[in-house]
PDB file of C-alpha atoms in Angstrom:
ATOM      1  CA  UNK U  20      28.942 -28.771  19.468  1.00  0.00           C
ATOM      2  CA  UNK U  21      29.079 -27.998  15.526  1.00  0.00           C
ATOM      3  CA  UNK U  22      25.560 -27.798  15.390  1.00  0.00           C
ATOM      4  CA  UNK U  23      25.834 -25.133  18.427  1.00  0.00           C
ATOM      5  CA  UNK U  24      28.521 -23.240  16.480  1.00  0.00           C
ATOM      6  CA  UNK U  25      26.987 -23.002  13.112  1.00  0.00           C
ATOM      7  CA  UNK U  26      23.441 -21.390  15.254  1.00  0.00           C
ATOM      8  CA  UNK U  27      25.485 -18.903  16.715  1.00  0.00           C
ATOM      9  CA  UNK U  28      27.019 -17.970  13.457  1.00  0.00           C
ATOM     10  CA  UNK U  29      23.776 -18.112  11.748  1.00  0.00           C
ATOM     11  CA  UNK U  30      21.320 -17.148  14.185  1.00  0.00           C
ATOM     12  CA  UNK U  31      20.596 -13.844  12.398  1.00  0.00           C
ATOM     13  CA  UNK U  32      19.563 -15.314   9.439  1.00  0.00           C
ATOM     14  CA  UNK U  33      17.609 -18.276  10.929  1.00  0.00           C
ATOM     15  CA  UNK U  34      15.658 -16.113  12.666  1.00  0.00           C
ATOM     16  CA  UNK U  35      14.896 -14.037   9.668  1.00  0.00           C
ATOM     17  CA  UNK U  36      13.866 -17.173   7.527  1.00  0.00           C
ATOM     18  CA  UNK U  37      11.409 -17.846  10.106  1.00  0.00           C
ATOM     19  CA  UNK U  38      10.058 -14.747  10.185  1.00  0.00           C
ATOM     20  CA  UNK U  39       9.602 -14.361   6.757  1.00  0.00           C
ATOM     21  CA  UNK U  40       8.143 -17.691   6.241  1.00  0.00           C
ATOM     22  CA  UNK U  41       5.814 -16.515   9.657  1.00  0.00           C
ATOM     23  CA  UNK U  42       4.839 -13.561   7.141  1.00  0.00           C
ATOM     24  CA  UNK U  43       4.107 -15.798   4.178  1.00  0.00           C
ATOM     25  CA  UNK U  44       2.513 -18.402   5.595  1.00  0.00           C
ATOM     26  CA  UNK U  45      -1.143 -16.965   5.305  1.00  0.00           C
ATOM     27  CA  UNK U  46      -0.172 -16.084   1.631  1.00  0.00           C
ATOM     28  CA  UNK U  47       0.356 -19.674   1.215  1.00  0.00           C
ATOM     29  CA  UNK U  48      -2.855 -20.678   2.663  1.00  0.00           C
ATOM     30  CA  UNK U  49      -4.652 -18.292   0.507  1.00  0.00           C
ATOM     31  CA  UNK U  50      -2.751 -20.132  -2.712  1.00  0.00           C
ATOM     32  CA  UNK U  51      -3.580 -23.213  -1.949  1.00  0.00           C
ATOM     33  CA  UNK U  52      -6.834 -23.287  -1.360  1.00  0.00           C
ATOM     34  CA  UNK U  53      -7.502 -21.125  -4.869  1.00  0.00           C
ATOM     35  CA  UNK U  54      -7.201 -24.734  -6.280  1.00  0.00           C
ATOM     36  CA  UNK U  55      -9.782 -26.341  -3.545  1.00  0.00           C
ATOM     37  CA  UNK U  56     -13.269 -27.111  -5.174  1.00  0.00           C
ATOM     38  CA  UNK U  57     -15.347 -27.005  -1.591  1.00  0.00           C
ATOM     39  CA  UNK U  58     -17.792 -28.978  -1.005  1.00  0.00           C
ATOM     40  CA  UNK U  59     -20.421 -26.842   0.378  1.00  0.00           C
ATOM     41  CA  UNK U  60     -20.284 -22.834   0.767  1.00  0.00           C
ATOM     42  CA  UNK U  61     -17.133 -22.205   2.624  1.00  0.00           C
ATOM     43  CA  UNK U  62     -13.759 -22.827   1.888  1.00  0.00           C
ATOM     44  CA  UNK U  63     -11.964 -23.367   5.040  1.00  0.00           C
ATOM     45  CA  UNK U  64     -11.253 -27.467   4.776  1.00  0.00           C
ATOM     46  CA  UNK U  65      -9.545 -28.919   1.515  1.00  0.00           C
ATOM     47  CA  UNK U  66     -11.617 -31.407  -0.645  1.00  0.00           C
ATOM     48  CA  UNK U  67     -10.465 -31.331  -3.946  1.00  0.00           C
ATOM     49  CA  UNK U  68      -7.596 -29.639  -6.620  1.00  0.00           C
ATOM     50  CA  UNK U  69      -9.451 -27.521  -9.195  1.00  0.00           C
ATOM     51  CA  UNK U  70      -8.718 -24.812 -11.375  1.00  0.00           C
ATOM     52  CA  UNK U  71     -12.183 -23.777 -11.917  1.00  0.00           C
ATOM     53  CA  UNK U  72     -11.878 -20.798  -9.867  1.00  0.00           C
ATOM     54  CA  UNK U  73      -8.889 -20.039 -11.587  1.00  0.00           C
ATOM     55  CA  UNK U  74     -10.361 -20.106 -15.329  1.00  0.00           C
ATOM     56  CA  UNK U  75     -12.945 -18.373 -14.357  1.00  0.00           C
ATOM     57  CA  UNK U  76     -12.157 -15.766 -11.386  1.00  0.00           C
ATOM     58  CA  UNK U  77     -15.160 -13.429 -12.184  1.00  0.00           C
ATOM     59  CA  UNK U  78     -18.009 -16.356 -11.966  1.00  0.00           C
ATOM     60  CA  UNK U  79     -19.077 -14.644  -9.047  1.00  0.00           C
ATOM     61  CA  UNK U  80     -21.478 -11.470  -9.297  1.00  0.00           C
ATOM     62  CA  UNK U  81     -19.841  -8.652  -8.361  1.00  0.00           C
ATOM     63  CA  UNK U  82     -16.891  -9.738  -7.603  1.00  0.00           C
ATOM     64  CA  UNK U  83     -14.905  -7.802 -10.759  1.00  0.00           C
ATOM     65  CA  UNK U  84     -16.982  -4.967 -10.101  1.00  0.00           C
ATOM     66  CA  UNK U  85     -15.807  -4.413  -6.385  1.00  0.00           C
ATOM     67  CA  UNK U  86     -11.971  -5.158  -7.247  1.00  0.00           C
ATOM     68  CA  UNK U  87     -12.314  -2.846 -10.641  1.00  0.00           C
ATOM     69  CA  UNK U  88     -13.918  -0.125  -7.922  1.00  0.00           C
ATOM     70  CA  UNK U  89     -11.077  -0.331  -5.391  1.00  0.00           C
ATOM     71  CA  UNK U  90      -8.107  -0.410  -7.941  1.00  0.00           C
ATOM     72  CA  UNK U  91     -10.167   2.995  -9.365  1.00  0.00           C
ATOM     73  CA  UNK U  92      -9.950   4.138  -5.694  1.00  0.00           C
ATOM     74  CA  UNK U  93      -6.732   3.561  -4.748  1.00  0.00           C
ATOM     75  CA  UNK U  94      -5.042   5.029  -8.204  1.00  0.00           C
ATOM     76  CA  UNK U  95      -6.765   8.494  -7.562  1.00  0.00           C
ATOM     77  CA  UNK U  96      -6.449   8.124  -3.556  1.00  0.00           C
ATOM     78  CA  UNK U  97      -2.581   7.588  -4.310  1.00  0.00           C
ATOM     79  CA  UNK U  98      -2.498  10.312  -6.836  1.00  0.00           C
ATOM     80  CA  UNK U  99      -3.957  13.147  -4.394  1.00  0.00           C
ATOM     81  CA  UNK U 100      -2.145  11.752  -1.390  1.00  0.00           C
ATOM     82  CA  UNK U 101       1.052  11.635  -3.331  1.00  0.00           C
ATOM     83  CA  UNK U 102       0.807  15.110  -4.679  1.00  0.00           C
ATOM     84  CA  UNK U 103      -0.189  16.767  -1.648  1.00  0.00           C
ATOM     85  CA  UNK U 104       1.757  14.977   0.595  1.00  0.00           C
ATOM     86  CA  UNK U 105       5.384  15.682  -1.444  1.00  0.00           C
ATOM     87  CA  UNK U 106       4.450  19.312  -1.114  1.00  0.00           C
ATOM     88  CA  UNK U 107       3.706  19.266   2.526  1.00  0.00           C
ATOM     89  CA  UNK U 108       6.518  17.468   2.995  1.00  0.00           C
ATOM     90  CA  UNK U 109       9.087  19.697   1.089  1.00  0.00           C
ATOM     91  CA  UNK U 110       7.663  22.538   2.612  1.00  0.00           C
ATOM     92  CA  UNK U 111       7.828  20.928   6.359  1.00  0.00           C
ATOM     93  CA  UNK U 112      11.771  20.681   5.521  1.00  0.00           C
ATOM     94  CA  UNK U 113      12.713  23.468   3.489  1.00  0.00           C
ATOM     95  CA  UNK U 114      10.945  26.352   4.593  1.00  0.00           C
ATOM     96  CA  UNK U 115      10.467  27.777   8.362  1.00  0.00           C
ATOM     97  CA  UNK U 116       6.836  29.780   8.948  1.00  0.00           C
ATOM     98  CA  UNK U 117       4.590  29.814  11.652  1.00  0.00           C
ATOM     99  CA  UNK U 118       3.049  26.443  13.538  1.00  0.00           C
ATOM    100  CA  UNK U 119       5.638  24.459  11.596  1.00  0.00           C
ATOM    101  CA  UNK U 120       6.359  22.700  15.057  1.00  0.00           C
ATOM    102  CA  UNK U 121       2.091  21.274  15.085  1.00  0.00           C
ATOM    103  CA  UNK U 122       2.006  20.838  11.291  1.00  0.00           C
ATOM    104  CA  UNK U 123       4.886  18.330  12.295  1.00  0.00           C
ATOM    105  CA  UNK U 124       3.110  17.212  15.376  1.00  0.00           C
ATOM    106  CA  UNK U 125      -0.534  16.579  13.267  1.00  0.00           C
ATOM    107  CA  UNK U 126       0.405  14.943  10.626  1.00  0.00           C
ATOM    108  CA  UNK U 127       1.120  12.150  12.824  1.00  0.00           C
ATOM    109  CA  UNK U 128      -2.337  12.180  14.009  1.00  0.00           C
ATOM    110  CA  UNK U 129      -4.200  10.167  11.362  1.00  0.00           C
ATOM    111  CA  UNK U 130      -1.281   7.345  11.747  1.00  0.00           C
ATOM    112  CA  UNK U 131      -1.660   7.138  15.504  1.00  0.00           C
ATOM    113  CA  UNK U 132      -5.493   7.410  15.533  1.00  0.00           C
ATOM    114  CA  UNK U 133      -7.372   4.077  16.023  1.00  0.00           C
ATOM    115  CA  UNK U 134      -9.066   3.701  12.502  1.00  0.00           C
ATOM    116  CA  UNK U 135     -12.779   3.385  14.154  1.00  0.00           C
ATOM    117  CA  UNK U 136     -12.599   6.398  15.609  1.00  0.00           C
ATOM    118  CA  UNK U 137     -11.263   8.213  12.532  1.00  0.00           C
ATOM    119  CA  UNK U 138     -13.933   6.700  10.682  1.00  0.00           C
ATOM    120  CA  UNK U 139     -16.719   7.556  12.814  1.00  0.00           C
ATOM    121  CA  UNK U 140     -15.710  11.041  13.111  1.00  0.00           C
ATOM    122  CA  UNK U 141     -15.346  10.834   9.192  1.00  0.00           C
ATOM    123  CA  UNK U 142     -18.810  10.021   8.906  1.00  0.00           C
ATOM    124  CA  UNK U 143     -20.531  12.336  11.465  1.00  0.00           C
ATOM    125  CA  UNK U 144     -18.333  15.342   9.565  1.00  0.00           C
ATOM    126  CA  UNK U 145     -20.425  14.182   5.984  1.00  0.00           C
ATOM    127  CA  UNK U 146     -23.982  13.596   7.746  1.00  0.00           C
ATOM    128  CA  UNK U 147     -23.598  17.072   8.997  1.00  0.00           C
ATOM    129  CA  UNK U 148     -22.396  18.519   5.614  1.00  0.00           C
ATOM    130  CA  UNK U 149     -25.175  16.720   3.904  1.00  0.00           C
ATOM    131  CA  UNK U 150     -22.626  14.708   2.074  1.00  0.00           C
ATOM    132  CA  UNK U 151     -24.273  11.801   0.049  1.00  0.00           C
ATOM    133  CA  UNK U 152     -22.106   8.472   0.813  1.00  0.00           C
ATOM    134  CA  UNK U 153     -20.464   6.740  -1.956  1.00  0.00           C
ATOM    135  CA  UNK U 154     -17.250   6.760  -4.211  1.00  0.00           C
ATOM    136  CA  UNK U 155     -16.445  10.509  -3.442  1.00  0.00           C
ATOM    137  CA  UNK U 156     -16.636  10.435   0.475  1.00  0.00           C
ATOM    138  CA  UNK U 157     -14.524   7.420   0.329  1.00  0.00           C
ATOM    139  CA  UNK U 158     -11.790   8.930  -2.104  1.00  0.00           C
ATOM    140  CA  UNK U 159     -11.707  12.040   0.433  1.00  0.00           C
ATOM    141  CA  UNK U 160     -11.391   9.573   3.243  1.00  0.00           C
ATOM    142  CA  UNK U 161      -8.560   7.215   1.293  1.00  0.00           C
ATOM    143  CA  UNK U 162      -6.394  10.489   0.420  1.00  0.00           C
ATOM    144  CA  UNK U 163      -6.608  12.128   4.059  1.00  0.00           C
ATOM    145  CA  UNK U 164      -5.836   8.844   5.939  1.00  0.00           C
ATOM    146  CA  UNK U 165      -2.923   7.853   3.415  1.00  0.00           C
ATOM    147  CA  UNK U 166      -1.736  11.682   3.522  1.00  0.00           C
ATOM    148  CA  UNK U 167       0.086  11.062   6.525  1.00  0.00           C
ATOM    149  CA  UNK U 168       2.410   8.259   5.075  1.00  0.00           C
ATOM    150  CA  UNK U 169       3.749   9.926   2.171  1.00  0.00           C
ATOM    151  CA  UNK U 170       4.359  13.060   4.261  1.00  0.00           C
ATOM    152  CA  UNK U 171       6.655  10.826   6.482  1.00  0.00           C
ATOM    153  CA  UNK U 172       8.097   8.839   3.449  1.00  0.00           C
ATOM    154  CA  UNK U 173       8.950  11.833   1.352  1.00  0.00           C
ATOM    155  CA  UNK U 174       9.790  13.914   4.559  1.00  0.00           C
ATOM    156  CA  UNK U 175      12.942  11.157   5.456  1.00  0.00           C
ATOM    157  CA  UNK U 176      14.064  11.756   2.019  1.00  0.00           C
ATOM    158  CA  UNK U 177      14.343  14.798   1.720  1.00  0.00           C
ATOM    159  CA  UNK U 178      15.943  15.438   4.774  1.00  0.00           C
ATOM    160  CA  UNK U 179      18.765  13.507   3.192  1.00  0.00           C
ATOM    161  CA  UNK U 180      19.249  15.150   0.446  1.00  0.00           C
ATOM    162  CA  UNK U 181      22.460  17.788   0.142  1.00  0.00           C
ATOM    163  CA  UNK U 182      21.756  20.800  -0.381  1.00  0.00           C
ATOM    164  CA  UNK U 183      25.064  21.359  -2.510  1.00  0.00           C
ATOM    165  CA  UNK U 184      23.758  19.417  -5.077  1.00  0.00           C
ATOM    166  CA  UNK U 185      20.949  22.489  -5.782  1.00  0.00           C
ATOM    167  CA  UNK U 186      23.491  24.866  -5.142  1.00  0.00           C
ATOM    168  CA  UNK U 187      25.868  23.542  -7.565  1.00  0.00           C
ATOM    169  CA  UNK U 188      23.246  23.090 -10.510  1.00  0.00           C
ATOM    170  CA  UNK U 189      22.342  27.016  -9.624  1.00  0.00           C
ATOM    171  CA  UNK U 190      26.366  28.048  -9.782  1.00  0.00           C
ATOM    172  CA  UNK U 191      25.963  26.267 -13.749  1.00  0.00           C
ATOM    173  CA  UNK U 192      23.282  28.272 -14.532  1.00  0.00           C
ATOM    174  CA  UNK U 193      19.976  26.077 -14.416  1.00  0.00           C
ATOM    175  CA  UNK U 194      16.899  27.766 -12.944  1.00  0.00           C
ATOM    176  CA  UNK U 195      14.509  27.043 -10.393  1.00  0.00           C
ATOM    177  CA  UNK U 196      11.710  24.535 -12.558  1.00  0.00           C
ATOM    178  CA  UNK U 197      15.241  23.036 -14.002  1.00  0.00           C
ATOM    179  CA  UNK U 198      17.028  22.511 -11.049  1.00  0.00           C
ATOM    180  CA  UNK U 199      13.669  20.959  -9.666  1.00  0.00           C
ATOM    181  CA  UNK U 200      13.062  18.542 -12.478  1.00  0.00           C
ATOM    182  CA  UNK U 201      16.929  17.529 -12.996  1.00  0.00           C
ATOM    183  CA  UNK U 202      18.147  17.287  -9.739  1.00  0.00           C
ATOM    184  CA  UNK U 203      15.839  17.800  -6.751  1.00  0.00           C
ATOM    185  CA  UNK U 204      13.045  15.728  -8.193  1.00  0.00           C
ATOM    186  CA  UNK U 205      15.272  12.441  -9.235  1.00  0.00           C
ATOM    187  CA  UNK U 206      16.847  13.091  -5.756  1.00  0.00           C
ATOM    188  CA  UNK U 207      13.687  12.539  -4.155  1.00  0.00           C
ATOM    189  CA  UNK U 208      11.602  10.157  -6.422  1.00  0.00           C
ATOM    190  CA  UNK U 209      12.488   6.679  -4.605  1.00  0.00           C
ATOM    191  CA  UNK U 210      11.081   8.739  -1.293  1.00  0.00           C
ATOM    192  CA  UNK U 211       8.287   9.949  -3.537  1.00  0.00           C
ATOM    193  CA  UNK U 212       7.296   5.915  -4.809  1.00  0.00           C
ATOM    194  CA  UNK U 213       7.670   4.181  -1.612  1.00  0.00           C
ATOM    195  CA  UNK U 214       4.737   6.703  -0.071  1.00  0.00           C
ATOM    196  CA  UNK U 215       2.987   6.215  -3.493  1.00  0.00           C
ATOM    197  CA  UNK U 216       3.534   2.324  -3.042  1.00  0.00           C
ATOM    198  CA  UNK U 217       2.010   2.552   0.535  1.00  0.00           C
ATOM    199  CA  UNK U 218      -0.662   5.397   0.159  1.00  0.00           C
ATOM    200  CA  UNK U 219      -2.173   2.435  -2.547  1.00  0.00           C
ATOM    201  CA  UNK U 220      -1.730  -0.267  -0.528  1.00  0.00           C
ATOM    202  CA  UNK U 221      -3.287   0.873   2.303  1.00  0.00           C
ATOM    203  CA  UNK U 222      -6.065   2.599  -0.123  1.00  0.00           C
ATOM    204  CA  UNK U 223      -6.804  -0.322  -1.602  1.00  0.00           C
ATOM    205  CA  UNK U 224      -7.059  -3.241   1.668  1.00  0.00           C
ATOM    206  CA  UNK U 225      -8.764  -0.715   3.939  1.00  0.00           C
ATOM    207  CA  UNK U 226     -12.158  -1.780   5.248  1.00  0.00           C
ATOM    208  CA  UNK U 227     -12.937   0.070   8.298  1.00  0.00           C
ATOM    209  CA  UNK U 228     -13.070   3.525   7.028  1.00  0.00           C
ATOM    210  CA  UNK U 229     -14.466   2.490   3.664  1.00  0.00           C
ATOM    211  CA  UNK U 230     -17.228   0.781   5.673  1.00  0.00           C
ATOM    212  CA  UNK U 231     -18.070   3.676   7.207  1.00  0.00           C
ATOM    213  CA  UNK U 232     -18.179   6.507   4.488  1.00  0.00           C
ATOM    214  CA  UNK U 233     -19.114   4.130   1.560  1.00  0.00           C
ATOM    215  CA  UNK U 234     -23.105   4.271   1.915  1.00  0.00           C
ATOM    216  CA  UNK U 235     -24.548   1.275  -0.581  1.00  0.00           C
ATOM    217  CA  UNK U 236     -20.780   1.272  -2.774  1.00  0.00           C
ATOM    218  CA  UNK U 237     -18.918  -2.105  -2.137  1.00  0.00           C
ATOM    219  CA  UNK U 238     -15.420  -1.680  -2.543  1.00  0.00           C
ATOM    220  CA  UNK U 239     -13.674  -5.258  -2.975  1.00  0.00           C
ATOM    221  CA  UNK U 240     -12.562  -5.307   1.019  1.00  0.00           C
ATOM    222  CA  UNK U 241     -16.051  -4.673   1.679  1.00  0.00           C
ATOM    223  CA  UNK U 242     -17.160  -7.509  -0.966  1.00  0.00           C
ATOM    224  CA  UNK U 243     -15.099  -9.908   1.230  1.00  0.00           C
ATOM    225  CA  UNK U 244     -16.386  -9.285   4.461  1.00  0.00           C
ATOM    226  CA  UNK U 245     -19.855  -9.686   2.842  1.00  0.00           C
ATOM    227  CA  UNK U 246     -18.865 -12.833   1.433  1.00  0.00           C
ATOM    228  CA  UNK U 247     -17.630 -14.290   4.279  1.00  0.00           C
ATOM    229  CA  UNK U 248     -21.299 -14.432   6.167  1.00  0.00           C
ATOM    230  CA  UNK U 249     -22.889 -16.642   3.536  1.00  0.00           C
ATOM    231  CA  UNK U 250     -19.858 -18.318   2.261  1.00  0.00           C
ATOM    232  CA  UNK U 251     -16.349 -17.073   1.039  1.00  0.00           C
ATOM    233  CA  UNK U 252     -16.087 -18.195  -3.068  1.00  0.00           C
ATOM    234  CA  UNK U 253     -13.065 -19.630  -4.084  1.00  0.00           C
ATOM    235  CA  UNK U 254     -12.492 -16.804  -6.559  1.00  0.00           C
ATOM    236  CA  UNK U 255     -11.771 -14.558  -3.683  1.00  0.00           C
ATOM    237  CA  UNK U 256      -8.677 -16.620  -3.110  1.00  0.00           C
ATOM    238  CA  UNK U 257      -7.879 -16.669  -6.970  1.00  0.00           C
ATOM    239  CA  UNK U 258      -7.453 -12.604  -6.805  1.00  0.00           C
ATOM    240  CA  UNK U 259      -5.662 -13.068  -3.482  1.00  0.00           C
ATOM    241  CA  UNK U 260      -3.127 -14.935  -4.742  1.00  0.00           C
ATOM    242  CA  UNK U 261      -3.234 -13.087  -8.341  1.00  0.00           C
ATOM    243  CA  UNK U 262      -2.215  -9.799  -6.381  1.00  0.00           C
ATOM    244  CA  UNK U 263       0.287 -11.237  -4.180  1.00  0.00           C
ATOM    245  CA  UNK U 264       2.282 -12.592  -7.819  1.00  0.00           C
ATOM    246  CA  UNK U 265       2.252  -9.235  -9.023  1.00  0.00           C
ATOM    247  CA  UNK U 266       3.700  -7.600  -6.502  1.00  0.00           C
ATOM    248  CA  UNK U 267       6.552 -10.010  -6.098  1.00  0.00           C
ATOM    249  CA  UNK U 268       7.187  -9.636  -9.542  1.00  0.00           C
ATOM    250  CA  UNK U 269       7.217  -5.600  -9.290  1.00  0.00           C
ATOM    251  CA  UNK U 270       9.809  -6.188  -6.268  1.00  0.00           C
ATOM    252  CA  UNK U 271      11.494  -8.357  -7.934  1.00  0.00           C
ATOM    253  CA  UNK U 272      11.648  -6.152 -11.025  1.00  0.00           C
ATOM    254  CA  UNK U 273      12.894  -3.154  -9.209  1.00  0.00           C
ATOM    255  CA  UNK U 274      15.743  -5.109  -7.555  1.00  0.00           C
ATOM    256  CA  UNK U 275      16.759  -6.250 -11.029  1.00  0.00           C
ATOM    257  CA  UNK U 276      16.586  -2.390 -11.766  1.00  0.00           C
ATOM    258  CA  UNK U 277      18.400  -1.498  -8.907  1.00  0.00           C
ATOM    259  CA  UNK U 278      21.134  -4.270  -9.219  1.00  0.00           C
ATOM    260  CA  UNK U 279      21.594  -3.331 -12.914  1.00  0.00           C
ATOM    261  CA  UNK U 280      22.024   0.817 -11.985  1.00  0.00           C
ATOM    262  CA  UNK U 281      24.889   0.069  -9.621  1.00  0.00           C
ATOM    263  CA  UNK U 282      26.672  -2.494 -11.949  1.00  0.00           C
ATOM    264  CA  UNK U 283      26.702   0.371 -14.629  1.00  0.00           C
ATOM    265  CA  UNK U 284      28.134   3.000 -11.835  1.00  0.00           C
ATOM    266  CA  UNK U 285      30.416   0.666 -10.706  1.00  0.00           C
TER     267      UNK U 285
END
């Protein structure tokens, strides 16, 4: 019976420590076997702890490359997306003009659309302009696919945001580019870096669309699935894991941030 009782009590939370470890459980896969020294070509069955892979994660040709060439792609995909998609999403909210109702209803579009048809469309649109496949038709694909996102992330944002706040900074005086920069901008910015966050995210681990508009350029997704039919190096797991640290440590960091902001308020 006090087992019974303390479940109910805590059900909420056991469920969500199983779900996160559900979540994190490939992640821990991927860690582990960073340290395996396989046998033969694939590393799918332990054999042996080694940090080989680890002192030396670009032993495998074109492996650096690849990652270097997404991380290039996803900075400049999030940079356009991020830019154009805070603008289309102030103006979606603030301002009323003609076909605002399908603007709304077509920016959803990309999100809902299956990725292989998006990307086969993408790539019958640059045949027929003569477009020559490589880094730029892939940038233009990254920053119209992750377009969507940071409209929607910026968009809930902003939709929160009192008015009165603007109004009050124009009643002491402060024009238009100040008013933007001191108090609509701020305002907005934690709207404005979670699209960022997730426009380069999903830049950076797409493979369908890339595989599609990307001619001869390997991107590292690409490099992966290319690995994988003759043999997936353990150096694939090394950056795996290597990228999952860092962005618990960014979290992390930002919590800290976060935690430290309040104390001061409070």
């Amino acid at each position: 019976m006090a087992f019974v009782t303390w479940f109910k009590r805590n059900v909420v939370v056991v469920a969500g420590l199983l779900t996160l470890a559900y979540l994190l459980l490939p992640n821990v896969v991927v860690t582990v076997f960073s340290f395996n020294r396989p046998k033969g070509r694939f590393n799918y069955e332990w054999q042996q702890f080694s940090t080989d892979a680890w002192r030396d994660p670009c032993g495998v040709s074109g492996l650096c490359e690849s990652l270097g060439l997404s991380l290039q792609l996803a900075f400049w995909a999030t940079l356009g997306a991020t830019l154009l998609g805070t603008m289309i999403a102030f103006a979606l909210v603030r301002y009323r003009f003609r076909a605002r109702g399908a603007v709304n209803s077509l920016i959803f579009l990309p999100m809902a659309m299956p990725e292989v048809v998006m990307a086969a469309s993408l790539l019958t649109l640059f045949l027929n302009m003569g477009a020559e496949l490589g880094f730029w038709t892939i940038l233009i694909a990254h920053i119209m696919f992750c377009l969507s996102f940071v409209v929607v992330a910026v968009k809930a944002r902003v939709m929160s945001m009192d008015p009165r706040l603007e109004q009050a900074a124009q009643d002491l005086y402060a024009g238009p580019a100040q008013t933007f920069l001191r108090v609509t901008l701020p305002i907005a910015a934690p709207g404005i870096a979670a699209g960022a966050l997730l426009a380069f995210a999903l830049s950076f681990d797409d493979f369908i669309i890339t595989n599609f508009t990307a001619g001869s350029t390997v991107t590292f997704p690409t490099f992966v699935w290319g690995s994988a039919q003759r043999g997936t190096p353990v150096q694939i797991n090394v950056i795996g894991t290597a990228m999952f640290v860092v962005a618990v440590l960014l979290v992390l960091v930002s919590m800290a941030v976060g935690n430290r902001r309040r104390r001061q308020k409070a």
